[in-house]
Tab-separated table of C-alpha atoms in Angstrom:
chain	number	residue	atom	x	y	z
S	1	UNK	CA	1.738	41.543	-11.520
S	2	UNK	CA	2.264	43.954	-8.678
S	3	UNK	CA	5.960	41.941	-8.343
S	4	UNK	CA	7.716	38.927	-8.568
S	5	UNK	CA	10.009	35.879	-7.440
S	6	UNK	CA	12.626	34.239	-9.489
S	7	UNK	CA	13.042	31.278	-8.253
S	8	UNK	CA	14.144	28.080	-10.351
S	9	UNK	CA	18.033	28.853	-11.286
S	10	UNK	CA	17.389	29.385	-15.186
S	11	UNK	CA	18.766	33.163	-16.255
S	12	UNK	CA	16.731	32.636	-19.484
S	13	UNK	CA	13.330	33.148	-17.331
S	14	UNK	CA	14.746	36.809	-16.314
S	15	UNK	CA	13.243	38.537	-19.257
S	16	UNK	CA	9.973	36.202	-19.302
S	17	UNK	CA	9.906	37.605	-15.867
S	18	UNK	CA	9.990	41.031	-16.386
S	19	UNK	CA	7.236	40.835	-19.117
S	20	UNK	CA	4.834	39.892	-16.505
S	21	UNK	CA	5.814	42.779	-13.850
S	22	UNK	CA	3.709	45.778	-14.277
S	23	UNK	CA	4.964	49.335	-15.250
S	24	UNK	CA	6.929	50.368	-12.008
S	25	UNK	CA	7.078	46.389	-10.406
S	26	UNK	CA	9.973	44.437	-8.829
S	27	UNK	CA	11.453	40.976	-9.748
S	28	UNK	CA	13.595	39.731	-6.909
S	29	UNK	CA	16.161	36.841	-8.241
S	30	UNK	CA	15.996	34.751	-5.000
S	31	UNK	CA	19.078	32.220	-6.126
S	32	UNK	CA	22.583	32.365	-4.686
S	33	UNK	CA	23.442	31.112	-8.774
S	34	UNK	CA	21.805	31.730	-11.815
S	35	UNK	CA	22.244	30.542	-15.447
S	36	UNK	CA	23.584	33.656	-17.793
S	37	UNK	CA	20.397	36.146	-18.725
S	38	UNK	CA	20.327	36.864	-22.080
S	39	UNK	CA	20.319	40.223	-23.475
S	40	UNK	CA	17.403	42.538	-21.985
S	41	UNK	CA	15.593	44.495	-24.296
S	42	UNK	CA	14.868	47.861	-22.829
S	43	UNK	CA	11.220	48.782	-23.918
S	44	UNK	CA	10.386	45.638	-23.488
S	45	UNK	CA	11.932	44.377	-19.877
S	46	UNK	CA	12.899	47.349	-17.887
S	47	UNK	CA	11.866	50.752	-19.155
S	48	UNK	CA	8.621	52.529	-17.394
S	49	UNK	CA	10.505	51.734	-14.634
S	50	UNK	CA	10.282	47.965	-13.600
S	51	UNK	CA	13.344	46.822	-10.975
S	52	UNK	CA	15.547	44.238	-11.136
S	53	UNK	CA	16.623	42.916	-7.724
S	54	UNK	CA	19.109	40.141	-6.196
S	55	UNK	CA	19.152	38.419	-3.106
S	56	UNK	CA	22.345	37.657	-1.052
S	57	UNK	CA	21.810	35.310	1.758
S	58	UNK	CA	20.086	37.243	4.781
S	59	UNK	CA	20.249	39.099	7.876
S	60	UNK	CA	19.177	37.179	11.350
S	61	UNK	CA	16.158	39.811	11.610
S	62	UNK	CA	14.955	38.372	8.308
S	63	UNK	CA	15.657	34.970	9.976
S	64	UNK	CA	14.090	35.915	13.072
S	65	UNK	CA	11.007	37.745	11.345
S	66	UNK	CA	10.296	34.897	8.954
S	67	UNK	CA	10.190	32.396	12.540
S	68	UNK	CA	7.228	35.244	13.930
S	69	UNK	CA	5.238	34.809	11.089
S	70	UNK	CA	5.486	31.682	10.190
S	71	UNK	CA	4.420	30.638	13.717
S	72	UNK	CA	1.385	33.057	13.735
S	73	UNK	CA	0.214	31.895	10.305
S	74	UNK	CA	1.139	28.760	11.331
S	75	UNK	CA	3.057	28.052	7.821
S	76	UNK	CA	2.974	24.369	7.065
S	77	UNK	CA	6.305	23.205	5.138
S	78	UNK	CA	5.700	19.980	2.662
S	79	UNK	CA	8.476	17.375	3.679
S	80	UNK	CA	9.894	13.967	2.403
S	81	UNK	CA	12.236	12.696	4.965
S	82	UNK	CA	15.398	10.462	3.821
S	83	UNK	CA	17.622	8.491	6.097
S	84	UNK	CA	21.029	10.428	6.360
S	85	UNK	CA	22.519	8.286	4.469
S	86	UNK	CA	20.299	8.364	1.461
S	87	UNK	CA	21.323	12.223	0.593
S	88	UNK	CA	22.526	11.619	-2.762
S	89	UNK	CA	19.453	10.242	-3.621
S	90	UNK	CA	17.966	13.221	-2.071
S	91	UNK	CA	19.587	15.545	-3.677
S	92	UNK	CA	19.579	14.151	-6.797
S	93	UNK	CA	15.825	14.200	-6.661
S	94	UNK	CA	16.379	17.575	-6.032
S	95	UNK	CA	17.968	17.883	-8.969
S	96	UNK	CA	15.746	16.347	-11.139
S	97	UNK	CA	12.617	18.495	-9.662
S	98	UNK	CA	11.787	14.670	-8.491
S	99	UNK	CA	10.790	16.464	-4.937
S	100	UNK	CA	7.703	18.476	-3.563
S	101	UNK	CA	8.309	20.820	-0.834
S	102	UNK	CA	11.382	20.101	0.848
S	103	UNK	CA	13.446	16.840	1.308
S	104	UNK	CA	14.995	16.181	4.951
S	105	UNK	CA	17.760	14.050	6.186
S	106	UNK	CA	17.120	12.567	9.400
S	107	UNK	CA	20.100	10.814	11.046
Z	1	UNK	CA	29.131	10.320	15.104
Z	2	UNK	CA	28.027	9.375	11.830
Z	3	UNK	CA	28.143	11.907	8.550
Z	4	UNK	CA	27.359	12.452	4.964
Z	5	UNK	CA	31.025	13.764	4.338
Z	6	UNK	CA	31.852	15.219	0.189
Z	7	UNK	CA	35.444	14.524	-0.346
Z	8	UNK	CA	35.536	16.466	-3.554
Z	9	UNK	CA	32.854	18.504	-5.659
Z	10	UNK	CA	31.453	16.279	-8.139
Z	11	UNK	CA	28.117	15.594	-9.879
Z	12	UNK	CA	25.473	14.274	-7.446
Z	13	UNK	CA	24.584	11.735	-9.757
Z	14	UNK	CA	28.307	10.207	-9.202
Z	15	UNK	CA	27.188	9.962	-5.171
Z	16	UNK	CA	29.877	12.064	-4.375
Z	17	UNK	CA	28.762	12.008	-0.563
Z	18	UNK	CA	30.234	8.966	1.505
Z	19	UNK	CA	28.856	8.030	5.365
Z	20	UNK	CA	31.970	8.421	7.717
Z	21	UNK	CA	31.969	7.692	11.114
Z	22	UNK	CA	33.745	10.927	12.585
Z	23	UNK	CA	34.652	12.079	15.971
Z	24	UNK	CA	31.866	14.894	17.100
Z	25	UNK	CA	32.672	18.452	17.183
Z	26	UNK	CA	33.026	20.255	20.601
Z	27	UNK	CA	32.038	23.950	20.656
Z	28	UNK	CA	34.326	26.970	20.644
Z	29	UNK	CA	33.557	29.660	22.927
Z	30	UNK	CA	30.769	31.571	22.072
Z	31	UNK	CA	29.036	27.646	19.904
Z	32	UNK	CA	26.906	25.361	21.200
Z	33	UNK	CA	26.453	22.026	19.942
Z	34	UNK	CA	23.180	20.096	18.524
Z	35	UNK	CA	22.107	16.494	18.415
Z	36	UNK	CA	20.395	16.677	14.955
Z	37	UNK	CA	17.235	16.147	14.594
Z	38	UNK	CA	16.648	16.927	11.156
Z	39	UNK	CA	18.676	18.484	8.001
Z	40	UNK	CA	16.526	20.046	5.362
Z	41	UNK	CA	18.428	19.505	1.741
Z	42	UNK	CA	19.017	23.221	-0.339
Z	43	UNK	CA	19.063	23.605	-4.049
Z	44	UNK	CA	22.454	25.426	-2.533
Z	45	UNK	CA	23.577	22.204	-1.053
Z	46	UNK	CA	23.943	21.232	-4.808
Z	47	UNK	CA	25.424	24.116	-5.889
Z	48	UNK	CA	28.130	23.428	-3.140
Z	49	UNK	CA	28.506	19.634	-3.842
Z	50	UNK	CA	28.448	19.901	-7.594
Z	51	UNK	CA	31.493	22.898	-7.716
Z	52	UNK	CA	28.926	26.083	-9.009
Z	53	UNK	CA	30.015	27.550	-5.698
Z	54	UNK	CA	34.065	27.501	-5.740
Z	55	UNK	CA	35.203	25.104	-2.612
Z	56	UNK	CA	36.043	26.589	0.419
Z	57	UNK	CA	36.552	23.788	2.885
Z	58	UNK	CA	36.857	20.164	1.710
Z	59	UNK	CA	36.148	17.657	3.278
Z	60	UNK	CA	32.727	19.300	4.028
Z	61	UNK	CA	29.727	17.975	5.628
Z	62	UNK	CA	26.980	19.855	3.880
Z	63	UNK	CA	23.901	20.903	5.080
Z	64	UNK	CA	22.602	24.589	6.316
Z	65	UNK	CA	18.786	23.827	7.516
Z	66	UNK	CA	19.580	22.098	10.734
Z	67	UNK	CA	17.408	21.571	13.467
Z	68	UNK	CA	18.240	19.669	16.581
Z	69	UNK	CA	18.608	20.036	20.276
Z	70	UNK	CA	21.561	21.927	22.117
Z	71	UNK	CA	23.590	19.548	24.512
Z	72	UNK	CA	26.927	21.526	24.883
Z	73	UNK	CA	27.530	25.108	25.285
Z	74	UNK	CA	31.040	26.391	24.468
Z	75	UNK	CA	32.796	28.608	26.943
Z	76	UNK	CA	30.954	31.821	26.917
Z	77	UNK	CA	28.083	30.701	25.366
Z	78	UNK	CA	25.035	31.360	27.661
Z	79	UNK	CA	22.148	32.465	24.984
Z	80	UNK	CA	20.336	28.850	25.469
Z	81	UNK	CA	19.814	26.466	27.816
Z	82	UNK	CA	20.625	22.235	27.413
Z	83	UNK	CA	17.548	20.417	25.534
Z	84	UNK	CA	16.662	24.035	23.905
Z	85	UNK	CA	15.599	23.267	20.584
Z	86	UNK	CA	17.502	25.517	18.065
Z	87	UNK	CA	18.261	25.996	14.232
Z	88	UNK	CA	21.481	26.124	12.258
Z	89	UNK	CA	21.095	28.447	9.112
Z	90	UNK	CA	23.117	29.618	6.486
Z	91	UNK	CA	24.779	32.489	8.006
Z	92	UNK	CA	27.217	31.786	10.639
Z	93	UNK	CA	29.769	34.701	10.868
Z	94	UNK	CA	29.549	38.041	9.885
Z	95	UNK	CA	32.364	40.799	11.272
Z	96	UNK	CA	29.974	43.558	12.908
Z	97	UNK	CA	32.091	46.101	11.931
Z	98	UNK	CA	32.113	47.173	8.157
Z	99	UNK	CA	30.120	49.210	6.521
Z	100	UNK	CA	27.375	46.966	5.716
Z	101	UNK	CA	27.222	45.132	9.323
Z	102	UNK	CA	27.232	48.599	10.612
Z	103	UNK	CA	24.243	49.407	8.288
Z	104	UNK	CA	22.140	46.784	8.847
Z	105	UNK	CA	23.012	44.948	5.665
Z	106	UNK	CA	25.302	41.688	7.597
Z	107	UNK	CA	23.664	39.649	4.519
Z	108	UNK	CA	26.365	41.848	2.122
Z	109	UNK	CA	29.527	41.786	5.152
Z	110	UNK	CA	33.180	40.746	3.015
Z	111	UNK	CA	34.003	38.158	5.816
Z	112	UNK	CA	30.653	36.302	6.163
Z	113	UNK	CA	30.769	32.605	6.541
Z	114	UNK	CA	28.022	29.923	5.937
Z	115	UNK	CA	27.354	26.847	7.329
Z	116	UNK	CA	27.733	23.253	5.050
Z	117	UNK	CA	30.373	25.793	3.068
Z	118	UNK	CA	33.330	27.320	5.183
Z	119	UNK	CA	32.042	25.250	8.000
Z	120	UNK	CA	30.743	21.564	8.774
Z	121	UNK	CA	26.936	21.554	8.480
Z	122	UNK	CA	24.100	19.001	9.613
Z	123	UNK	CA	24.653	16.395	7.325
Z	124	UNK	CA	25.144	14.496	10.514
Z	125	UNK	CA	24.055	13.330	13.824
Z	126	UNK	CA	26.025	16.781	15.561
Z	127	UNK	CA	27.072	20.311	14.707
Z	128	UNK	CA	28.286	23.401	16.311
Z	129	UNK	CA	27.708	26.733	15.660
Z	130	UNK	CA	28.114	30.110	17.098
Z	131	UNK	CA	25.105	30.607	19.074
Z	132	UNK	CA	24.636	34.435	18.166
Z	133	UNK	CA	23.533	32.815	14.650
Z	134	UNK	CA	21.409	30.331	16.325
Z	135	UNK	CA	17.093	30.579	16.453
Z	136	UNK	CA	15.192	29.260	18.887
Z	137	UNK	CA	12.284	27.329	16.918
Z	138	UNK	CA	9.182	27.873	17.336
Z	139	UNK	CA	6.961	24.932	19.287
Z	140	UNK	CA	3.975	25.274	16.763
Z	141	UNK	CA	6.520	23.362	14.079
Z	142	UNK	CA	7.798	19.264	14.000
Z	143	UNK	CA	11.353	19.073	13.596
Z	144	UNK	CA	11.683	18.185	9.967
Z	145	UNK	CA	9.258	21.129	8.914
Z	146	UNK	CA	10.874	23.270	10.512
Z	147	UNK	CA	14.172	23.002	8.320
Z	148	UNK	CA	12.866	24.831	5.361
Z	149	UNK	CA	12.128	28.156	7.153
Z	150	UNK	CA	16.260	27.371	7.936
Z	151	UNK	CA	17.346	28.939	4.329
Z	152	UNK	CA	14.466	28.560	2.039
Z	153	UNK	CA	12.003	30.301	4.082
Z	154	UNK	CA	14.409	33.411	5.209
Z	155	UNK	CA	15.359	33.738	1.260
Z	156	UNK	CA	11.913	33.637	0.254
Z	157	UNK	CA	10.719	36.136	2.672
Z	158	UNK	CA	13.314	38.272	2.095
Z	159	UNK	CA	12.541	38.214	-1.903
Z	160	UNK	CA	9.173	38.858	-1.146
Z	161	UNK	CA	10.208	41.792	0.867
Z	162	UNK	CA	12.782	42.785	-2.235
Z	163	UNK	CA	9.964	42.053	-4.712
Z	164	UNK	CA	7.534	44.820	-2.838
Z	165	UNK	CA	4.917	42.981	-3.508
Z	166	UNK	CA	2.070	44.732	-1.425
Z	167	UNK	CA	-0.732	42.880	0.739
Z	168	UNK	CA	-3.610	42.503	-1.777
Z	169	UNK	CA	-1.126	42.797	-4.762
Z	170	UNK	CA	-0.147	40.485	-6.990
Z	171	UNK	CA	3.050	37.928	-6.922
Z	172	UNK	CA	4.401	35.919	-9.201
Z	173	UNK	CA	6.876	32.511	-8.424
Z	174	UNK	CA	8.912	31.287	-11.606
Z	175	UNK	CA	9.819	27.897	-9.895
Z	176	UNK	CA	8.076	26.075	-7.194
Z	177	UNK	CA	10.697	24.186	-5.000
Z	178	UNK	CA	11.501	24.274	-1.411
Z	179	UNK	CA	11.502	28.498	-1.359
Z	180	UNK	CA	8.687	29.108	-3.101
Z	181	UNK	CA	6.302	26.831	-1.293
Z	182	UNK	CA	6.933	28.404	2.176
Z	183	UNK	CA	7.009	31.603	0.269
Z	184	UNK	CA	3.681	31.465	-1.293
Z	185	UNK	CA	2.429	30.636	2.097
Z	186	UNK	CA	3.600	34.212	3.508
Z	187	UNK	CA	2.149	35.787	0.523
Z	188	UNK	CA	-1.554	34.041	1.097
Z	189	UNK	CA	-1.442	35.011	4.615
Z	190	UNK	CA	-1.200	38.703	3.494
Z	191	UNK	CA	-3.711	38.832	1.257
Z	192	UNK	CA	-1.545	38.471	-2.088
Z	193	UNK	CA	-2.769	36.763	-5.136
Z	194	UNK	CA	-0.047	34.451	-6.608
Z	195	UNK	CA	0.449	33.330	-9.883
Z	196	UNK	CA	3.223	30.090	-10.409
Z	197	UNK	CA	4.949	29.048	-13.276
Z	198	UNK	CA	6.277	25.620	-12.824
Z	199	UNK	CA	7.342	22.956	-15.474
Z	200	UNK	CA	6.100	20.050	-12.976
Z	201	UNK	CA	2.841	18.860	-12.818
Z	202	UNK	CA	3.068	17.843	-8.719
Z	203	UNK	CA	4.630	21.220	-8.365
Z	204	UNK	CA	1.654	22.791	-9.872
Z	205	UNK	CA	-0.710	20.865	-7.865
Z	206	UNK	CA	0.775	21.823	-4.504
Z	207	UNK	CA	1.272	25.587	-5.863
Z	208	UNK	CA	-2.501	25.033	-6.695
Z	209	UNK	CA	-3.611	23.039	-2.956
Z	210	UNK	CA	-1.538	26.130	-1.678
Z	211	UNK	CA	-3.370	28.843	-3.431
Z	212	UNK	CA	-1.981	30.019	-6.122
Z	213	UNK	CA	-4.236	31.322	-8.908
């Protein structure tokens, strides 16, 4: 693959990851935390020159850009909506990968 | 007004968020104030509640994917009008002077603040925040899908940017949560083929209704 997402909080994935990326690709780590990686084999995982890449948070122009083109696609977001005071069951679905798309309070 | 308020970080299976009824913010200058409408939930909400992210304001409401109508402006604060409809991200403060604000890099600035972390969030029916970190939300979206663009949208698109994935290239998404299934959208759109690696078998039908390969 041309690049990749690391998504799912599990460090052990990191070298799985790279694998997959082509000679010269990207994998962006997209979690604010993430599980320890393991030790990286070179040949393997990152020689031929394949990236590794975090991301930290996010400007407003990538806030502002995402709205654009999400409203020109128009992006449709999966939701399950919980009363407010149901968020630790929410969340704990969450938790448990018990959710698709996105669980939202509403008060 | 009433809130999901966490006392102390704790497992979520312990329910460490209680309802409180609390007296409703009033905006600083340069805030406005919402009526929430909706508050997405974030795999980083957990990481707040649970205590991977060290505390930095307890009590906390949590919450960072807020979307709900303005009905105060603090003094100063003339960027939107009463009834706007608006969204409450992560980012909330950033200096504007270091090196990274200065550089177009405010994601990286030392004195950044977040919302549902070093501030109250939208676990509740009303928040504040400063309205230079506000966005007006688009019409085309409902209230409640609009929250995931709030924080797992922008850190999906900006890891697709990261990842340099080109249009007509390849992706692939290890995980398919909140993020990933606005991200994969964006990457459709542009003409990228995605590939998804998910433990779930609902998450790999939506990856699959959603086009991945």
């Amino acid at each position: 693959m041309d690049g990749g997402i690391l998504v799912a909080p599990a460090g052990e994935i990191v070298p799985i990851a790279l694998r997959s990326i082509q000679k010269g690709g990207t994998l962006a780590i997209a979690g604010i935390w993430l599980s320890d990686i393991p030790p990286l084999n070179y040949e393997r995982e990152l020689f031929y020159e394949r990236n590794l890449r975090s991301v930290t948070a996010n400007t407003r122009a990538d806030g502002e850009a995402l709205l654009r083109e999400a409203a020109a696609i128009p992006l449709r977001p999966r939701v399950t909506t919980f009363p407010l005071e149901e968020a630790n069951r929410g969340l704990a679905l969450l938790k448990s990968d018990g959710l698709n798309g996105t669980g939202v309070l509403v008060p | 007004m009433r809130a999901m308020i966490l006392p102390q970080q704790a497992p979520i299976g312990s329910a460490p968020l209680v309802l409180r009824d609390v007296p409703e913010p009033e905006p600083a200058p340069g805030e406005v104030r919402v009526r929430v409408r909706a508050c997405g939930m974030c795999r980083t909400d957990l990481h707040v509640i649970e205590g991977d992210l060290p505390p930095r304001k307890l009590p906390l409401i949590p919450g960072h994917q807020v979307v709900g109508v303005m009905d105060r402006a603090g003094p100063g604060a003339a960027r939107f009008r009463e009834g706007d409809r608006i969204g409450i991200a992560w980012l909330r403060h950033t200096c504007g002077v270091c090196v990274y604000c200065r550089s177009g890099r405010e994601n990286l600035c030392e004195s950044s603040r977040f919302t549902g972390y070093h501030a109250d969030g939208g676990y509740a029916e009303v928040a504040v925040v400063p309205e230079a970190f506000a966005y007006a939300i688009p019409d085309v979206f409902g209230d409640a899908e609009a929250t995931p663009l709030l924080c797992a949208g922008i850190i999906g698109y900006r890891a697709l940017e990261r990842s340099q994935a080109p249009p007509g290239g390849t992706l692939g998404l290890w995980g398919f949560g909140s993020s990933a299934h606005v991200t994969i959208q964006v990457a459709r759109a542009r003409g990228i083929q995605v590939y998804v690696a998910t433990r779930g078998e609902k998450h790999q039908a939506l990856a699959r209704a959603m086009g991945a390969v």
